PDB file of C-alpha atoms in Angstrom:
ATOM      1  CA  UNK L   1     -62.272  68.954   2.775  1.00 40.00           C
ATOM      2  CA  UNK L   2     -62.813  65.224   3.222  1.00 43.00           C
ATOM      3  CA  UNK L   3     -61.662  62.400   0.975  1.00 44.00           C
ATOM      4  CA  UNK L   4     -62.790  59.056   2.381  1.00 45.00           C
ATOM      5  CA  UNK L   5     -61.571  58.919   5.975  1.00 48.00           C
ATOM      6  CA  UNK L   6     -58.790  61.459   5.375  1.00 52.00           C
ATOM      7  CA  UNK L   7     -58.760  65.179   6.022  1.00 58.00           C
ATOM      8  CA  UNK L   8     -56.965  66.777   3.088  1.00 70.00           C
ATOM      9  CA  UNK L   9     -54.337  69.302   4.213  1.00 75.00           C
ATOM     10  CA  UNK L  10     -54.762  72.754   2.667  1.00 79.00           C
ATOM     11  CA  UNK L  11     -52.028  74.536   4.637  1.00 83.00           C
ATOM     12  CA  UNK L  12     -48.883  73.758   6.600  1.00 86.00           C
ATOM     13  CA  UNK L  13     -47.641  75.127   9.905  1.00 85.00           C
ATOM     14  CA  UNK L  14     -43.975  76.147   9.967  1.00 85.00           C
ATOM     15  CA  UNK L  15     -42.723  75.562  13.510  1.00 80.00           C
ATOM     16  CA  UNK L  16     -39.023  76.143  12.879  1.00 72.00           C
ATOM     17  CA  UNK L  17     -39.520  79.634  14.287  1.00 67.00           C
ATOM     18  CA  UNK L  18     -38.833  81.250  17.701  1.00 64.00           C
ATOM     19  CA  UNK L  19     -41.698  80.987  20.156  1.00 64.00           C
ATOM     20  CA  UNK L  20     -41.025  84.181  22.103  1.00 75.00           C
ATOM     21  CA  UNK L  21     -41.923  87.609  20.763  1.00 77.00           C
ATOM     22  CA  UNK L  22     -38.642  89.245  21.821  1.00 81.00           C
ATOM     23  CA  UNK L  23     -36.499  86.590  20.126  1.00 82.00           C
ATOM     24  CA  UNK L  24     -38.667  86.800  17.024  1.00 81.00           C
ATOM     25  CA  UNK L  25     -38.136  90.553  16.749  1.00 86.00           C
ATOM     26  CA  UNK L  26     -34.383  90.181  17.252  1.00 88.00           C
ATOM     27  CA  UNK L  27     -34.097  87.478  14.577  1.00 86.00           C
ATOM     28  CA  UNK L  28     -36.325  89.521  12.285  1.00 89.00           C
ATOM     29  CA  UNK L  29     -33.906  92.446  12.415  1.00 92.00           C
ATOM     30  CA  UNK L  30     -30.831  90.245  11.924  1.00 91.00           C
ATOM     31  CA  UNK L  31     -32.192  88.274   8.973  1.00 91.00           C
ATOM     32  CA  UNK L  32     -33.812  91.336   7.418  1.00 93.00           C
ATOM     33  CA  UNK L  33     -30.419  93.051   7.391  1.00 95.00           C
ATOM     34  CA  UNK L  34     -28.754  89.957   5.932  1.00 93.00           C
ATOM     35  CA  UNK L  35     -31.475  89.667   3.291  1.00 94.00           C
ATOM     36  CA  UNK L  36     -31.199  93.322   2.298  1.00 95.00           C
ATOM     37  CA  UNK L  37     -27.413  93.077   2.041  1.00 94.00           C
ATOM     38  CA  UNK L  38     -27.745  89.972  -0.145  1.00 92.00           C
ATOM     39  CA  UNK L  39     -30.348  91.496  -2.455  1.00 94.00           C
ATOM     40  CA  UNK L  40     -28.745  94.948  -2.670  1.00 95.00           C
ATOM     41  CA  UNK L  41     -25.241  93.540  -3.129  1.00 93.00           C
ATOM     42  CA  UNK L  42     -26.257  91.240  -5.962  1.00 94.00           C
ATOM     43  CA  UNK L  43     -28.422  93.968  -7.511  1.00 95.00           C
ATOM     44  CA  UNK L  44     -25.425  96.316  -7.529  1.00 94.00           C
ATOM     45  CA  UNK L  45     -23.344  93.618  -9.240  1.00 93.00           C
ATOM     46  CA  UNK L  46     -26.006  93.110 -11.928  1.00 94.00           C
ATOM     47  CA  UNK L  47     -26.440  96.865 -12.439  1.00 94.00           C
ATOM     48  CA  UNK L  48     -22.707  97.550 -12.754  1.00 93.00           C
ATOM     49  CA  UNK L  49     -22.310  94.733 -15.273  1.00 92.00           C
ATOM     50  CA  UNK L  50     -25.200  96.109 -17.340  1.00 92.00           C
ATOM     51  CA  UNK L  51     -23.989  99.729 -17.282  1.00 93.00           C
ATOM     52  CA  UNK L  52     -20.228  99.340 -17.639  1.00 88.00           C
ATOM     53  CA  UNK L  53     -19.297  98.304 -21.176  1.00 87.00           C
ATOM     54  CA  UNK L  54     -15.907  97.105 -19.927  1.00 87.00           C
ATOM     55  CA  UNK L  55     -17.740  94.350 -18.060  1.00 87.00           C
ATOM     56  CA  UNK L  56     -19.645  93.145 -21.127  1.00 90.00           C
ATOM     57  CA  UNK L  57     -17.739  89.885 -21.318  1.00 90.00           C
ATOM     58  CA  UNK L  58     -18.851  86.249 -20.942  1.00 91.00           C
ATOM     59  CA  UNK L  59     -17.382  85.906 -17.454  1.00 89.00           C
ATOM     60  CA  UNK L  60     -19.337  88.863 -16.073  1.00 92.00           C
ATOM     61  CA  UNK L  61     -22.462  87.883 -17.992  1.00 94.00           C
ATOM     62  CA  UNK L  62     -22.429  84.523 -16.224  1.00 93.00           C
ATOM     63  CA  UNK L  63     -21.646  86.271 -12.942  1.00 91.00           C
ATOM     64  CA  UNK L  64     -24.731  88.496 -13.318  1.00 93.00           C
ATOM     65  CA  UNK L  65     -26.920  85.427 -13.825  1.00 94.00           C
ATOM     66  CA  UNK L  66     -25.316  83.835 -10.789  1.00 91.00           C
ATOM     67  CA  UNK L  67     -26.173  86.949  -8.763  1.00 92.00           C
ATOM     68  CA  UNK L  68     -29.758  86.787 -10.012  1.00 94.00           C
ATOM     69  CA  UNK L  69     -30.052  83.158  -8.908  1.00 92.00           C
ATOM     70  CA  UNK L  70     -28.722  84.148  -5.462  1.00 91.00           C
ATOM     71  CA  UNK L  71     -31.448  86.807  -5.181  1.00 93.00           C
ATOM     72  CA  UNK L  72     -34.083  84.279  -6.254  1.00 93.00           C
ATOM     73  CA  UNK L  73     -32.859  81.730  -3.706  1.00 91.00           C
ATOM     74  CA  UNK L  74     -33.027  84.228  -0.852  1.00 91.00           C
ATOM     75  CA  UNK L  75     -36.358  85.721  -1.952  1.00 93.00           C
ATOM     76  CA  UNK L  76     -38.038  82.320  -2.238  1.00 90.00           C
ATOM     77  CA  UNK L  77     -37.514  81.545   1.472  1.00 88.00           C
ATOM     78  CA  UNK L  78     -36.516  84.584   3.540  1.00 90.00           C
ATOM     79  CA  UNK L  79     -39.594  86.875   3.228  1.00 90.00           C
ATOM     80  CA  UNK L  80     -41.912  84.120   4.506  1.00 87.00           C
ATOM     81  CA  UNK L  81     -39.468  83.416   7.304  1.00 87.00           C
ATOM     82  CA  UNK L  82     -39.394  87.122   8.254  1.00 88.00           C
ATOM     83  CA  UNK L  83     -43.186  87.210   8.336  1.00 85.00           C
ATOM     84  CA  UNK L  84     -43.188  84.147  10.595  1.00 83.00           C
ATOM     85  CA  UNK L  85     -40.900  85.884  13.101  1.00 83.00           C
ATOM     86  CA  UNK L  86     -43.575  88.513  13.778  1.00 83.00           C
ATOM     87  CA  UNK L  87     -46.865  86.665  13.228  1.00 79.00           C
ATOM     88  CA  UNK L  88     -48.701  84.464  15.674  1.00 76.00           C
ATOM     89  CA  UNK L  89     -49.912  81.957  13.086  1.00 76.00           C
ATOM     90  CA  UNK L  90     -46.915  80.682  11.139  1.00 79.00           C
ATOM     91  CA  UNK L  91     -48.732  78.977   8.276  1.00 84.00           C
ATOM     92  CA  UNK L  92     -48.323  78.666   4.530  1.00 86.00           C
ATOM     93  CA  UNK L  93     -50.863  77.461   1.994  1.00 87.00           C
ATOM     94  CA  UNK L  94     -50.380  74.231   0.070  1.00 87.00           C
ATOM     95  CA  UNK L  95     -49.890  76.075  -3.236  1.00 88.00           C
ATOM     96  CA  UNK L  96     -47.567  78.579  -1.565  1.00 88.00           C
ATOM     97  CA  UNK L  97     -45.504  75.734  -0.146  1.00 89.00           C
ATOM     98  CA  UNK L  98     -45.057  74.097  -3.562  1.00 90.00           C
ATOM     99  CA  UNK L  99     -44.259  77.457  -5.177  1.00 91.00           C
ATOM    100  CA  UNK L 100     -41.605  78.160  -2.556  1.00 91.00           C
ATOM    101  CA  UNK L 101     -40.168  74.679  -2.997  1.00 90.00           C
ATOM    102  CA  UNK L 102     -40.061  75.064  -6.785  1.00 91.00           C
ATOM    103  CA  UNK L 103     -38.258  78.426  -6.905  1.00 93.00           C
ATOM    104  CA  UNK L 104     -35.833  77.530  -4.121  1.00 91.00           C
ATOM    105  CA  UNK L 105     -34.588  74.361  -5.793  1.00 90.00           C
ATOM    106  CA  UNK L 106     -34.783  75.850  -9.293  1.00 92.00           C
ATOM    107  CA  UNK L 107     -32.354  78.598  -8.349  1.00 91.00           C
ATOM    108  CA  UNK L 108     -30.160  76.172  -6.407  1.00 88.00           C
ATOM    109  CA  UNK L 109     -29.866  73.672  -9.269  1.00 89.00           C
ATOM    110  CA  UNK L 110     -29.290  76.442 -11.807  1.00 92.00           C
ATOM    111  CA  UNK L 111     -26.409  77.792  -9.717  1.00 90.00           C
ATOM    112  CA  UNK L 112     -24.551  74.498 -10.005  1.00 89.00           C
ATOM    113  CA  UNK L 113     -24.973  74.451 -13.779  1.00 91.00           C
ATOM    114  CA  UNK L 114     -23.840  78.083 -14.096  1.00 91.00           C
ATOM    115  CA  UNK L 115     -20.751  77.286 -12.011  1.00 88.00           C
ATOM    116  CA  UNK L 116     -19.915  74.539 -14.488  1.00 88.00           C
ATOM    117  CA  UNK L 117     -20.468  76.922 -17.404  1.00 91.00           C
ATOM    118  CA  UNK L 118     -18.203  79.514 -15.758  1.00 89.00           C
ATOM    119  CA  UNK L 119     -15.479  76.920 -15.286  1.00 87.00           C
ATOM    120  CA  UNK L 120     -15.679  76.065 -19.000  1.00 88.00           C
ATOM    121  CA  UNK L 121     -15.473  79.770 -19.838  1.00 89.00           C
ATOM    122  CA  UNK L 122     -12.298  80.114 -17.739  1.00 84.00           C
ATOM    123  CA  UNK L 123     -10.868  76.986 -19.361  1.00 85.00           C
ATOM    124  CA  UNK L 124     -11.257  78.503 -22.827  1.00 87.00           C
ATOM    125  CA  UNK L 125      -9.975  81.915 -21.669  1.00 84.00           C
ATOM    126  CA  UNK L 126      -6.843  80.517 -20.003  1.00 81.00           C
ATOM    127  CA  UNK L 127      -5.976  77.575 -22.242  1.00 80.00           C
ATOM    128  CA  UNK L 128      -7.057  79.046 -25.610  1.00 83.00           C
ATOM    129  CA  UNK L 129      -6.866  82.844 -25.247  1.00 83.00           C
ATOM    130  CA  UNK L 130      -6.443  83.471 -28.980  1.00 85.00           C
ATOM    131  CA  UNK L 131      -9.566  81.511 -29.920  1.00 88.00           C
ATOM    132  CA  UNK L 132     -11.578  82.742 -26.920  1.00 88.00           C
ATOM    133  CA  UNK L 133     -13.468  85.567 -28.751  1.00 89.00           C
ATOM    134  CA  UNK L 134     -14.374  83.157 -31.564  1.00 90.00           C
ATOM    135  CA  UNK L 135     -15.604  80.381 -29.245  1.00 91.00           C
ATOM    136  CA  UNK L 136     -17.347  82.352 -26.488  1.00 91.00           C
ATOM    137  CA  UNK L 137     -19.613  84.492 -28.647  1.00 92.00           C
ATOM    138  CA  UNK L 138     -22.567  86.442 -27.281  1.00 91.00           C
ATOM    139  CA  UNK L 139     -25.071  84.054 -28.829  1.00 93.00           C
ATOM    140  CA  UNK L 140     -23.336  81.047 -27.284  1.00 93.00           C
ATOM    141  CA  UNK L 141     -23.309  82.697 -23.847  1.00 93.00           C
ATOM    142  CA  UNK L 142     -27.033  83.432 -24.048  1.00 94.00           C
ATOM    143  CA  UNK L 143     -27.758  79.856 -25.102  1.00 95.00           C
ATOM    144  CA  UNK L 144     -25.646  78.484 -22.237  1.00 94.00           C
ATOM    145  CA  UNK L 145     -27.526  80.586 -19.692  1.00 94.00           C
ATOM    146  CA  UNK L 146     -30.907  79.585 -21.125  1.00 95.00           C
ATOM    147  CA  UNK L 147     -29.862  75.931 -21.047  1.00 93.00           C
ATOM    148  CA  UNK L 148     -28.760  76.369 -17.419  1.00 92.00           C
ATOM    149  CA  UNK L 149     -32.199  77.575 -16.321  1.00 94.00           C
ATOM    150  CA  UNK L 150     -34.040  75.063 -18.494  1.00 94.00           C
ATOM    151  CA  UNK L 151     -31.805  72.269 -17.215  1.00 91.00           C
ATOM    152  CA  UNK L 152     -32.454  73.261 -13.595  1.00 90.00           C
ATOM    153  CA  UNK L 153     -36.194  73.338 -14.261  1.00 92.00           C
ATOM    154  CA  UNK L 154     -36.201  69.925 -15.935  1.00 91.00           C
ATOM    155  CA  UNK L 155     -34.251  68.446 -13.026  1.00 89.00           C
ATOM    156  CA  UNK L 156     -36.771  69.549 -10.399  1.00 90.00           C
ATOM    157  CA  UNK L 157     -39.955  69.190 -12.494  1.00 90.00           C
ATOM    158  CA  UNK L 158     -40.562  65.443 -11.929  1.00 88.00           C
ATOM    159  CA  UNK L 159     -40.033  65.729  -8.177  1.00 87.00           C
ATOM    160  CA  UNK L 160     -42.255  68.811  -7.821  1.00 90.00           C
ATOM    161  CA  UNK L 161     -45.003  67.243  -9.926  1.00 90.00           C
ATOM    162  CA  UNK L 162     -44.987  64.040  -7.846  1.00 88.00           C
ATOM    163  CA  UNK L 163     -45.027  65.983  -4.547  1.00 88.00           C
ATOM    164  CA  UNK L 164     -47.969  68.067  -5.775  1.00 87.00           C
ATOM    165  CA  UNK L 165     -49.984  64.887  -6.467  1.00 86.00           C
ATOM    166  CA  UNK L 166     -49.313  63.186  -3.130  1.00 86.00           C
ATOM    167  CA  UNK L 167     -52.102  62.944  -0.530  1.00 86.00           C
ATOM    168  CA  UNK L 168     -51.417  64.969   2.616  1.00 85.00           C
ATOM    169  CA  UNK L 169     -53.855  63.982   5.336  1.00 80.00           C
ATOM    170  CA  UNK L 170     -52.133  65.262   8.474  1.00 72.00           C
ATOM    171  CA  UNK L 171     -50.289  66.148  10.538  1.00 81.00           C
ATOM    172  CA  UNK L 172     -49.472  69.396   8.747  1.00 84.00           C
ATOM    173  CA  UNK L 173     -46.578  70.606  10.906  1.00 85.00           C
ATOM    174  CA  UNK L 174     -43.231  71.272   9.171  1.00 84.00           C
ATOM    175  CA  UNK L 175     -40.323  71.608  11.584  1.00 81.00           C
ATOM    176  CA  UNK L 176     -38.539  74.120   9.415  1.00 82.00           C
ATOM    177  CA  UNK L 177     -38.718  77.810   8.536  1.00 82.00           C
ATOM    178  CA  UNK L 178     -39.657  77.075   4.914  1.00 83.00           C
ATOM    179  CA  UNK L 179     -41.104  74.217   2.850  1.00 85.00           C
ATOM    180  CA  UNK L 180     -38.098  71.987   2.403  1.00 84.00           C
ATOM    181  CA  UNK L 181     -38.359  68.761   0.448  1.00 84.00           C
ATOM    182  CA  UNK L 182     -37.705  66.113   3.118  1.00 84.00           C
ATOM    183  CA  UNK L 183     -39.998  67.535   5.851  1.00 85.00           C
ATOM    184  CA  UNK L 184     -42.790  67.912   3.297  1.00 86.00           C
ATOM    185  CA  UNK L 185     -42.376  64.379   1.980  1.00 86.00           C
ATOM    186  CA  UNK L 186     -42.647  62.847   5.446  1.00 85.00           C
ATOM    187  CA  UNK L 187     -46.083  64.430   5.872  1.00 86.00           C
ATOM    188  CA  UNK L 188     -47.493  62.532   2.894  1.00 86.00           C
ATOM    189  CA  UNK L 189     -49.886  59.652   3.489  1.00 85.00           C
ATOM    190  CA  UNK L 190     -48.163  57.443   0.915  1.00 83.00           C
ATOM    191  CA  UNK L 191     -45.068  55.376   0.302  1.00 83.00           C
ATOM    192  CA  UNK L 192     -42.344  57.930  -0.399  1.00 84.00           C
ATOM    193  CA  UNK L 193     -39.374  55.587  -0.972  1.00 86.00           C
ATOM    194  CA  UNK L 194     -39.553  55.891  -4.772  1.00 86.00           C
ATOM    195  CA  UNK L 195     -39.807  59.671  -4.533  1.00 86.00           C
ATOM    196  CA  UNK L 196     -36.820  59.847  -2.187  1.00 86.00           C
ATOM    197  CA  UNK L 197     -34.876  57.753  -4.689  1.00 87.00           C
ATOM    198  CA  UNK L 198     -35.946  60.142  -7.460  1.00 85.00           C
ATOM    199  CA  UNK L 199     -34.696  63.128  -5.454  1.00 86.00           C
ATOM    200  CA  UNK L 200     -31.412  61.361  -4.746  1.00 87.00           C
ATOM    201  CA  UNK L 201     -30.846  60.461  -8.394  1.00 86.00           C
ATOM    202  CA  UNK L 202     -31.647  64.002  -9.529  1.00 84.00           C
ATOM    203  CA  UNK L 203     -29.151  65.409  -7.023  1.00 84.00           C
ATOM    204  CA  UNK L 204     -26.576  62.818  -8.049  1.00 86.00           C
ATOM    205  CA  UNK L 205     -26.918  63.644 -11.754  1.00 85.00           C
ATOM    206  CA  UNK L 206     -26.592  67.353 -11.011  1.00 85.00           C
ATOM    207  CA  UNK L 207     -23.590  66.861  -8.744  1.00 84.00           C
ATOM    208  CA  UNK L 208     -21.641  64.466 -10.958  1.00 85.00           C
ATOM    209  CA  UNK L 209     -22.217  66.362 -14.191  1.00 83.00           C
ATOM    210  CA  UNK L 210     -21.497  69.878 -12.916  1.00 81.00           C
ATOM    211  CA  UNK L 211     -18.708  68.899 -10.546  1.00 81.00           C
ATOM    212  CA  UNK L 212     -16.969  66.706 -13.126  1.00 82.00           C
ATOM    213  CA  UNK L 213     -16.880  69.500 -15.697  1.00 83.00           C
ATOM    214  CA  UNK L 214     -15.709  71.971 -13.057  1.00 79.00           C
ATOM    215  CA  UNK L 215     -12.925  69.726 -11.750  1.00 80.00           C
ATOM    216  CA  UNK L 216     -11.674  68.837 -15.233  1.00 81.00           C
ATOM    217  CA  UNK L 217     -11.626  72.509 -16.226  1.00 78.00           C
ATOM    218  CA  UNK L 218      -9.721  73.493 -13.078  1.00 74.00           C
ATOM    219  CA  UNK L 219      -7.164  70.729 -13.594  1.00 76.00           C
ATOM    220  CA  UNK L 220      -6.410  72.064 -17.082  1.00 74.00           C
ATOM    221  CA  UNK L 221      -6.408  75.632 -15.756  1.00 67.00           C
ATOM    222  CA  UNK L 222      -3.965  74.814 -12.968  1.00 72.00           C
ATOM    223  CA  UNK L 223      -1.708  72.958 -15.372  1.00 68.00           C
ATOM    224  CA  UNK L 224      -1.750  75.893 -17.759  1.00 64.00           C
ATOM    225  CA  UNK L 225      -1.135  78.341 -14.887  1.00 59.00           C
ATOM    226  CA  UNK L 226       2.491  77.196 -14.774  1.00 52.00           C
ATOM    227  CA  UNK L 227       3.026  78.982 -18.077  1.00 53.00           C
ATOM    228  CA  UNK L 228       0.999  81.886 -16.761  1.00 51.00           C
ATOM    229  CA  UNK L 229       3.326  82.295 -13.792  1.00 50.00           C
ATOM    230  CA  UNK L 230       6.381  82.123 -16.018  1.00 50.00           C
ATOM    231  CA  UNK L 231       5.089  84.906 -18.245  1.00 48.00           C
ATOM    232  CA  UNK L 232       3.633  86.822 -15.278  1.00 44.00           C
ATOM    233  CA  UNK L 233       0.293  87.338 -16.965  1.00 49.00           C
ATOM    234  CA  UNK L 234      -1.555  88.743 -13.960  1.00 48.00           C
ATOM    235  CA  UNK L 235      -4.840  89.131 -15.803  1.00 49.00           C
ATOM    236  CA  UNK L 236      -5.059  85.424 -16.584  1.00 49.00           C
ATOM    237  CA  UNK L 237      -3.974  84.588 -13.057  1.00 48.00           C
ATOM    238  CA  UNK L 238      -6.678  86.807 -11.548  1.00 50.00           C
ATOM    239  CA  UNK L 239      -9.284  85.183 -13.780  1.00 52.00           C
ATOM    240  CA  UNK L 240      -8.102  81.790 -12.594  1.00 50.00           C
ATOM    241  CA  UNK L 241      -8.412  82.860  -8.949  1.00 52.00           C
ATOM    242  CA  UNK L 242     -11.911  84.192  -9.587  1.00 51.00           C
ATOM    243  CA  UNK L 243     -13.017  80.912 -11.150  1.00 51.00           C
ATOM    244  CA  UNK L 244     -11.562  78.937  -8.228  1.00 49.00           C
ATOM    245  CA  UNK L 245     -13.345  81.221  -5.778  1.00 48.00           C
ATOM    246  CA  UNK L 246     -16.673  80.647  -7.544  1.00 52.00           C
ATOM    247  CA  UNK L 247     -16.083  76.901  -7.474  1.00 49.00           C
ATOM    248  CA  UNK L 248     -15.387  76.895  -3.741  1.00 47.00           C
ATOM    249  CA  UNK L 249     -18.505  78.967  -3.176  1.00 49.00           C
ATOM    250  CA  UNK L 250     -20.510  76.403  -5.104  1.00 49.00           C
ATOM    251  CA  UNK L 251     -19.134  73.546  -2.998  1.00 45.00           C
ATOM    252  CA  UNK L 252     -20.041  75.512   0.136  1.00 43.00           C
ATOM    253  CA  UNK L 253     -23.658  75.650  -1.061  1.00 48.00           C
ATOM    254  CA  UNK L 254     -23.632  71.945  -1.972  1.00 44.00           C
ATOM    255  CA  UNK L 255     -24.998  70.671   1.338  1.00 42.00           C
ATOM    256  CA  UNK L 256     -28.233  72.663   0.847  1.00 43.00           C
ATOM    257  CA  UNK L 257     -28.949  70.513  -2.202  1.00 43.00           C
ATOM    258  CA  UNK L 258     -27.758  67.118  -0.968  1.00 42.00           C
ATOM    259  CA  UNK L 259     -28.398  67.353   2.819  1.00 43.00           C
ATOM    260  CA  UNK L 260     -32.126  68.059   3.290  1.00 43.00           C
ATOM    261  CA  UNK L 261     -33.594  68.762   6.686  1.00 40.00           C
ATOM    262  CA  UNK L 262     -34.441  65.830   8.881  1.00 40.00           C
ATOM    263  CA  UNK L 263     -38.053  64.767   9.232  1.00 41.00           C
ATOM    264  CA  UNK L 264     -39.907  65.922  12.311  1.00 39.00           C
ATOM    265  CA  UNK L 265     -39.749  62.581  14.135  1.00 41.00           C
ATOM    266  CA  UNK L 266     -35.935  62.600  13.916  1.00 41.00           C
ATOM    267  CA  UNK L 267     -35.691  66.172  15.093  1.00 37.00           C
ATOM    268  CA  UNK L 268     -37.840  65.388  18.073  1.00 39.00           C
ATOM    269  CA  UNK L 269     -35.701  62.397  19.131  1.00 39.00           C
TER     270      UNK L 269
END
């Protein structure tokens, strides 16, 4: 297709893949195993929570949604990467690229919000155990999860919509194994400074809001844990450790949201 003197890009070439067949097969086996372990492990968690009535509590309900978001994150990027390991032409259509970008960042943003919700749940459970069943009702938990996914979608919607409307006139080479935001932006034939600022502000809002709630909840939890240790309430202590573990896991994933891949010209230098 031609628009003026530009050739409109209809597909992108993913070059963040091995060039040799033998290395591609080896990486295919390694990442396929890792992907299967991730999907099967999180599926087992979701299934056990659904089937075991003893796990029908807010904490495990949020954990099942967190596992689902992990599966969505992996599925949005890994299958295309696995196909690229074995195929000669490592391309992805324009619509496929935007779809991959949307689901990857939707699940990533939702994870941060769910971590914040889980920290609030642990705050209520540890600091107000008597009122916990009254506050954390089933209807409230469902609403919090729905708001987490809707909030993640609203955070990424402006950026995805703007990227979809940008002109891409070549080159169409993405130096990555999937359609990440920064490499895609630097292929646009337009001024992207405002869009980069929009992405930064969205990430900043997500980080400050979720991290602030998480940190405040943990501070109250740690303060209250002094009484927990005195009374030797191991159940509350284990719940506290689980919430801290989830928080650390969320911080480990933080760089995927705030540290996008470098554009091709920087990778080449």
